[in-house]
Amino acid sequence: MKMMKNVALLAALLALVCVCEGVTFGQICQGNPNNNPRTSDRLGAGHFGAPRGSRRHQGVDIICNDGSEVYAPFDVTTINRGLVVYNDPDKAAIDRGLVISGEGLCVKLFYVQPDRTSGTVSKGQRLGVMMPMQSVYPGITSHVHVELCDKSDPTGYF
Ligand code: ZN
């Protein structure tokens, strides 16, 4: 009897987990339909928590060739604003991004030249264009940096 209760509790917990992870991101970058992440290159790795000097990487890097179109990963009910990533003149070529909200999520996308910085975009529709990352970091795996606004791990959404 006690075991049955535990099984029921476990099932309820699993159901909760499934609800929380109900959102799956659609294709973010043209040419990368499976949202393949940046693995490791001479400048680092793209997974959440990867070392960045004394800090930790706070997002997931999705491979995206310079100049590729960038798409909404979910139904975006609000494009909150445009974003400056570094505020560094040496990195001006890639110093843009977007903050988007929808489906209960708030997400920052770095290195994207936005088509617009307000309004609504459906999942899969174009948000902007990947900026010329190779001009700032030659040899890096060019990528869109995807970060949750609350800094939690976005890996489960891919
Ligand atoms: Zn990143």
PDB file of C-alpha atoms and ligand atoms in Angstrom:
ATOM      1  CA  MET A   1       0.000   0.000   0.000  1.00  0.00           C
ATOM      2  CA  LYS A   2       2.774   2.390   0.929  1.00  0.00           C
ATOM      3  CA  MET A   3       4.574   1.544  -2.301  1.00  0.00           C
ATOM      4  CA  MET A   4       1.432   2.294  -4.328  1.00  0.00           C
ATOM      5  CA  LYS A   5       1.288   5.696  -2.693  1.00  0.00           C
ATOM      6  CA  ASN A   6       4.904   6.325  -3.601  1.00  0.00           C
ATOM      7  CA  VAL A   7       4.255   5.319  -7.197  1.00  0.00           C
ATOM      8  CA  ALA A   8       1.296   7.704  -7.369  1.00  0.00           C
ATOM      9  CA  LEU A   9       3.412  10.484  -5.884  1.00  0.00           C
ATOM     10  CA  LEU A  10       6.191   9.821  -8.377  1.00  0.00           C
ATOM     11  CA  ALA A  11       3.703   9.903 -11.266  1.00  0.00           C
ATOM     12  CA  ALA A  12       2.340  13.229 -10.027  1.00  0.00           C
ATOM     13  CA  LEU A  13       5.853  14.655  -9.777  1.00  0.00           C
ATOM     14  CA  LEU A  14       6.728  13.484 -13.284  1.00  0.00           C
ATOM     15  CA  ALA A  15       3.552  15.091 -14.616  1.00  0.00           C
ATOM     16  CA  LEU A  16       4.626  18.384 -13.027  1.00  0.00           C
ATOM     17  CA  VAL A  17       8.067  18.141 -14.623  1.00  0.00           C
ATOM     18  CA  CYS A  18       6.462  17.528 -18.010  1.00  0.00           C
ATOM     19  CA  VAL A  19       4.282  20.629 -17.674  1.00  0.00           C
ATOM     20  CA  CYS A  20       7.308  22.768 -16.798  1.00  0.00           C
ATOM     21  CA  GLU A  21       9.248  21.477 -19.790  1.00  0.00           C
ATOM     22  CA  GLY A  22       6.307  21.700 -22.171  1.00  0.00           C
ATOM     23  CA  VAL A  23       7.919  24.359 -24.341  1.00  0.00           C
ATOM     24  CA  THR A  24      10.380  23.178 -26.965  1.00  0.00           C
ATOM     25  CA  PHE A  25      12.295  25.773 -28.908  1.00  0.00           C
ATOM     26  CA  GLY A  26      11.877  25.785 -32.651  1.00  0.00           C
ATOM     27  CA  GLN A  27      14.700  26.379 -35.122  1.00  0.00           C
ATOM     28  CA  ILE A  28      16.656  29.476 -34.139  1.00  0.00           C
ATOM     29  CA  CYS A  29      19.084  29.858 -37.018  1.00  0.00           C
ATOM     30  CA  GLN A  30      18.847  29.368 -40.767  1.00  0.00           C
ATOM     31  CA  GLY A  31      20.893  26.302 -41.763  1.00  0.00           C
ATOM     32  CA  ASN A  32      20.726  24.713 -38.289  1.00  0.00           C
ATOM     33  CA  PRO A  33      17.299  22.999 -38.135  1.00  0.00           C
ATOM     34  CA  ASN A  34      18.189  20.882 -35.091  1.00  0.00           C
ATOM     35  CA  ASN A  35      19.519  23.793 -33.001  1.00  0.00           C
ATOM     36  CA  ASN A  36      22.928  22.130 -32.826  1.00  0.00           C
ATOM     37  CA  PRO A  37      24.949  23.799 -30.075  1.00  0.00           C
ATOM     38  CA  ARG A  38      28.457  25.167 -30.264  1.00  0.00           C
ATOM     39  CA  THR A  39      30.637  22.435 -28.797  1.00  0.00           C
ATOM     40  CA  SER A  40      34.218  23.523 -28.202  1.00  0.00           C
ATOM     41  CA  ASP A  41      36.478  25.884 -30.108  1.00  0.00           C
ATOM     42  CA  ARG A  42      39.626  27.797 -29.244  1.00  0.00           C
ATOM     43  CA  LEU A  43      37.578  30.412 -27.388  1.00  0.00           C
ATOM     44  CA  GLY A  44      35.518  28.050 -25.254  1.00  0.00           C
ATOM     45  CA  ALA A  45      32.484  25.799 -25.246  1.00  0.00           C
ATOM     46  CA  GLY A  46      28.829  26.710 -25.724  1.00  0.00           C
ATOM     47  CA  HIS A  47      27.034  24.745 -23.059  1.00  0.00           C
ATOM     48  CA  PHE A  48      25.433  26.244 -19.968  1.00  0.00           C
ATOM     49  CA  GLY A  49      27.981  26.564 -17.156  1.00  0.00           C
ATOM     50  CA  ALA A  50      31.060  26.378 -19.404  1.00  0.00           C
ATOM     51  CA  PRO A  51      34.034  28.279 -17.945  1.00  0.00           C
ATOM     52  CA  ARG A  52      34.469  31.915 -19.040  1.00  0.00           C
ATOM     53  CA  GLY A  53      37.568  33.001 -17.156  1.00  0.00           C
ATOM     54  CA  SER A  54      36.462  33.376 -13.544  1.00  0.00           C
ATOM     55  CA  ARG A  55      32.788  33.309 -14.567  1.00  0.00           C
ATOM     56  CA  ARG A  56      30.421  30.686 -15.943  1.00  0.00           C
ATOM     57  CA  HIS A  57      28.603  30.742 -19.258  1.00  0.00           C
ATOM     58  CA  GLN A  58      25.002  31.737 -18.513  1.00  0.00           C
ATOM     59  CA  GLY A  59      23.371  30.585 -21.718  1.00  0.00           C
ATOM     60  CA  VAL A  60      23.481  28.029 -24.515  1.00  0.00           C
ATOM     61  CA  ASP A  61      25.235  28.879 -27.792  1.00  0.00           C
ATOM     62  CA  ILE A  62      23.411  27.738 -30.937  1.00  0.00           C
ATOM     63  CA  ILE A  63      25.526  27.467 -34.088  1.00  0.00           C
ATOM     64  CA  CYS A  64      24.661  30.204 -36.573  1.00  0.00           C
ATOM     65  CA  ASN A  65      26.758  31.309 -39.526  1.00  0.00           C
ATOM     66  CA  ASP A  66      27.357  35.029 -39.894  1.00  0.00           C
ATOM     67  CA  GLY A  67      24.587  36.666 -41.922  1.00  0.00           C
ATOM     68  CA  SER A  68      22.069  33.845 -41.390  1.00  0.00           C
ATOM     69  CA  GLU A  69      18.470  34.606 -40.572  1.00  0.00           C
ATOM     70  CA  VAL A  70      17.425  34.197 -36.933  1.00  0.00           C
ATOM     71  CA  TYR A  71      13.932  32.918 -36.100  1.00  0.00           C
ATOM     72  CA  ALA A  72      11.624  33.135 -33.088  1.00  0.00           C
ATOM     73  CA  PRO A  73      12.082  29.955 -30.996  1.00  0.00           C
ATOM     74  CA  PHE A  74       8.524  30.180 -29.613  1.00  0.00           C
ATOM     75  CA  ASP A  75       5.438  32.354 -30.029  1.00  0.00           C
ATOM     76  CA  VAL A  76       6.751  35.742 -28.974  1.00  0.00           C
ATOM     77  CA  THR A  77       3.954  37.828 -27.504  1.00  0.00           C
ATOM     78  CA  THR A  78       6.319  40.682 -26.680  1.00  0.00           C
ATOM     79  CA  ILE A  79       9.610  41.785 -28.163  1.00  0.00           C
ATOM     80  CA  ASN A  80      10.597  43.637 -25.006  1.00  0.00           C
ATOM     81  CA  ARG A  81      13.497  45.636 -26.380  1.00  0.00           C
ATOM     82  CA  GLY A  82      16.749  45.618 -28.223  1.00  0.00           C
ATOM     83  CA  LEU A  83      19.842  44.804 -26.261  1.00  0.00           C
ATOM     84  CA  VAL A  84      23.473  45.915 -26.098  1.00  0.00           C
ATOM     85  CA  VAL A  85      25.637  42.912 -25.185  1.00  0.00           C
ATOM     86  CA  TYR A  86      29.065  44.347 -24.393  1.00  0.00           C
ATOM     87  CA  ASN A  87      28.851  48.124 -24.740  1.00  0.00           C
ATOM     88  CA  ASP A  88      32.392  47.882 -26.121  1.00  0.00           C
ATOM     89  CA  PRO A  89      33.376  49.801 -29.282  1.00  0.00           C
ATOM     90  CA  ASP A  90      35.827  47.021 -30.227  1.00  0.00           C
ATOM     91  CA  LYS A  91      32.904  44.595 -30.400  1.00  0.00           C
ATOM     92  CA  ALA A  92      30.414  46.960 -32.042  1.00  0.00           C
ATOM     93  CA  ALA A  93      30.008  44.604 -35.014  1.00  0.00           C
ATOM     94  CA  ILE A  94      28.199  42.041 -32.805  1.00  0.00           C
ATOM     95  CA  ASP A  95      26.990  44.249 -29.963  1.00  0.00           C
ATOM     96  CA  ARG A  96      23.256  43.785 -30.408  1.00  0.00           C
ATOM     97  CA  GLY A  97      20.501  41.434 -29.373  1.00  0.00           C
ATOM     98  CA  LEU A  98      16.899  41.107 -28.283  1.00  0.00           C
ATOM     99  CA  VAL A  99      14.829  40.374 -25.198  1.00  0.00           C
ATOM    100  CA  ILE A 100      11.724  38.367 -26.062  1.00  0.00           C
ATOM    101  CA  SER A 101       8.801  37.016 -24.010  1.00  0.00           C
ATOM    102  CA  GLY A 102       6.035  34.473 -24.579  1.00  0.00           C
ATOM    103  CA  GLU A 103       4.787  31.047 -23.488  1.00  0.00           C
ATOM    104  CA  GLY A 104       5.764  31.923 -19.913  1.00  0.00           C
ATOM    105  CA  LEU A 105       9.397  32.562 -20.829  1.00  0.00           C
ATOM    106  CA  CYS A 106      11.670  35.577 -21.006  1.00  0.00           C
ATOM    107  CA  VAL A 107      14.736  34.989 -23.191  1.00  0.00           C
ATOM    108  CA  LYS A 108      17.728  37.061 -24.294  1.00  0.00           C
ATOM    109  CA  LEU A 109      19.282  36.462 -27.698  1.00  0.00           C
ATOM    110  CA  PHE A 110      22.786  37.898 -28.206  1.00  0.00           C
ATOM    111  CA  TYR A 111      24.577  38.797 -31.464  1.00  0.00           C
ATOM    112  CA  VAL A 112      21.401  39.307 -33.482  1.00  0.00           C
ATOM    113  CA  GLN A 113      20.754  42.431 -35.513  1.00  0.00           C
ATOM    114  CA  PRO A 114      17.028  42.751 -34.826  1.00  0.00           C
ATOM    115  CA  ASP A 115      14.535  43.537 -37.570  1.00  0.00           C
ATOM    116  CA  ARG A 116      12.553  45.404 -34.918  1.00  0.00           C
ATOM    117  CA  THR A 117      12.634  45.911 -31.161  1.00  0.00           C
ATOM    118  CA  SER A 118       8.939  45.759 -30.307  1.00  0.00           C
ATOM    119  CA  GLY A 119       5.833  43.881 -31.348  1.00  0.00           C
ATOM    120  CA  THR A 120       4.854  40.245 -31.783  1.00  0.00           C
ATOM    121  CA  VAL A 121       6.385  37.393 -33.802  1.00  0.00           C
ATOM    122  CA  SER A 122       5.116  33.839 -34.265  1.00  0.00           C
ATOM    123  CA  LYS A 123       7.354  30.828 -33.706  1.00  0.00           C
ATOM    124  CA  GLY A 124       9.566  30.303 -36.752  1.00  0.00           C
ATOM    125  CA  GLN A 125       9.210  33.835 -38.107  1.00  0.00           C
ATOM    126  CA  ARG A 126      12.274  35.955 -38.652  1.00  0.00           C
ATOM    127  CA  LEU A 127      13.559  38.106 -35.770  1.00  0.00           C
ATOM    128  CA  GLY A 128      16.709  39.403 -37.414  1.00  0.00           C
ATOM    129  CA  VAL A 129      20.131  38.430 -38.738  1.00  0.00           C
ATOM    130  CA  MET A 130      23.242  36.861 -37.170  1.00  0.00           C
ATOM    131  CA  MET A 131      25.916  39.542 -36.836  1.00  0.00           C
ATOM    132  CA  PRO A 132      29.482  39.134 -38.225  1.00  0.00           C
ATOM    133  CA  MET A 133      31.036  37.300 -35.278  1.00  0.00           C
ATOM    134  CA  GLN A 134      34.107  36.189 -37.242  1.00  0.00           C
ATOM    135  CA  SER A 135      35.137  39.839 -37.574  1.00  0.00           C
ATOM    136  CA  VAL A 136      35.414  40.111 -33.775  1.00  0.00           C
ATOM    137  CA  TYR A 137      36.382  36.541 -32.817  1.00  0.00           C
ATOM    138  CA  PRO A 138      38.144  34.946 -35.810  1.00  0.00           C
ATOM    139  CA  GLY A 139      37.896  31.149 -35.756  1.00  0.00           C
ATOM    140  CA  ILE A 140      35.095  30.972 -33.219  1.00  0.00           C
ATOM    141  CA  THR A 141      32.019  28.834 -33.983  1.00  0.00           C
ATOM    142  CA  SER A 142      29.630  31.675 -34.836  1.00  0.00           C
ATOM    143  CA  HIS A 143      26.521  31.396 -32.700  1.00  0.00           C
ATOM    144  CA  VAL A 144      23.449  32.971 -31.201  1.00  0.00           C
ATOM    145  CA  HIS A 145      23.703  33.069 -27.399  1.00  0.00           C
ATOM    146  CA  VAL A 146      20.395  32.044 -25.823  1.00  0.00           C
ATOM    147  CA  GLU A 147      19.969  33.025 -22.171  1.00  0.00           C
ATOM    148  CA  LEU A 148      16.958  32.924 -19.856  1.00  0.00           C
ATOM    149  CA  CYS A 149      16.258  36.288 -18.217  1.00  0.00           C
ATOM    150  CA  ASP A 150      16.337  34.632 -14.766  1.00  0.00           C
ATOM    151  CA  LYS A 151      19.775  33.102 -15.574  1.00  0.00           C
ATOM    152  CA  SER A 152      18.512  29.523 -15.113  1.00  0.00           C
ATOM    153  CA  ASP A 153      19.606  26.710 -17.450  1.00  0.00           C
ATOM    154  CA  PRO A 154      17.797  26.810 -20.821  1.00  0.00           C
ATOM    155  CA  THR A 155      19.136  23.416 -21.985  1.00  0.00           C
ATOM    156  CA  GLY A 156      15.838  21.622 -21.314  1.00  0.00           C
ATOM    157  CA  TYR A 157      14.005  23.794 -23.857  1.00  0.00           C
ATOM    158  CA  PHE A 158      16.070  22.492 -26.778  1.00  0.00           C
TER     159      PHE A 158
HETATM  160 ZN    ZN B   1      27.100  32.253 -25.096  1.00  0.00          ZN
END
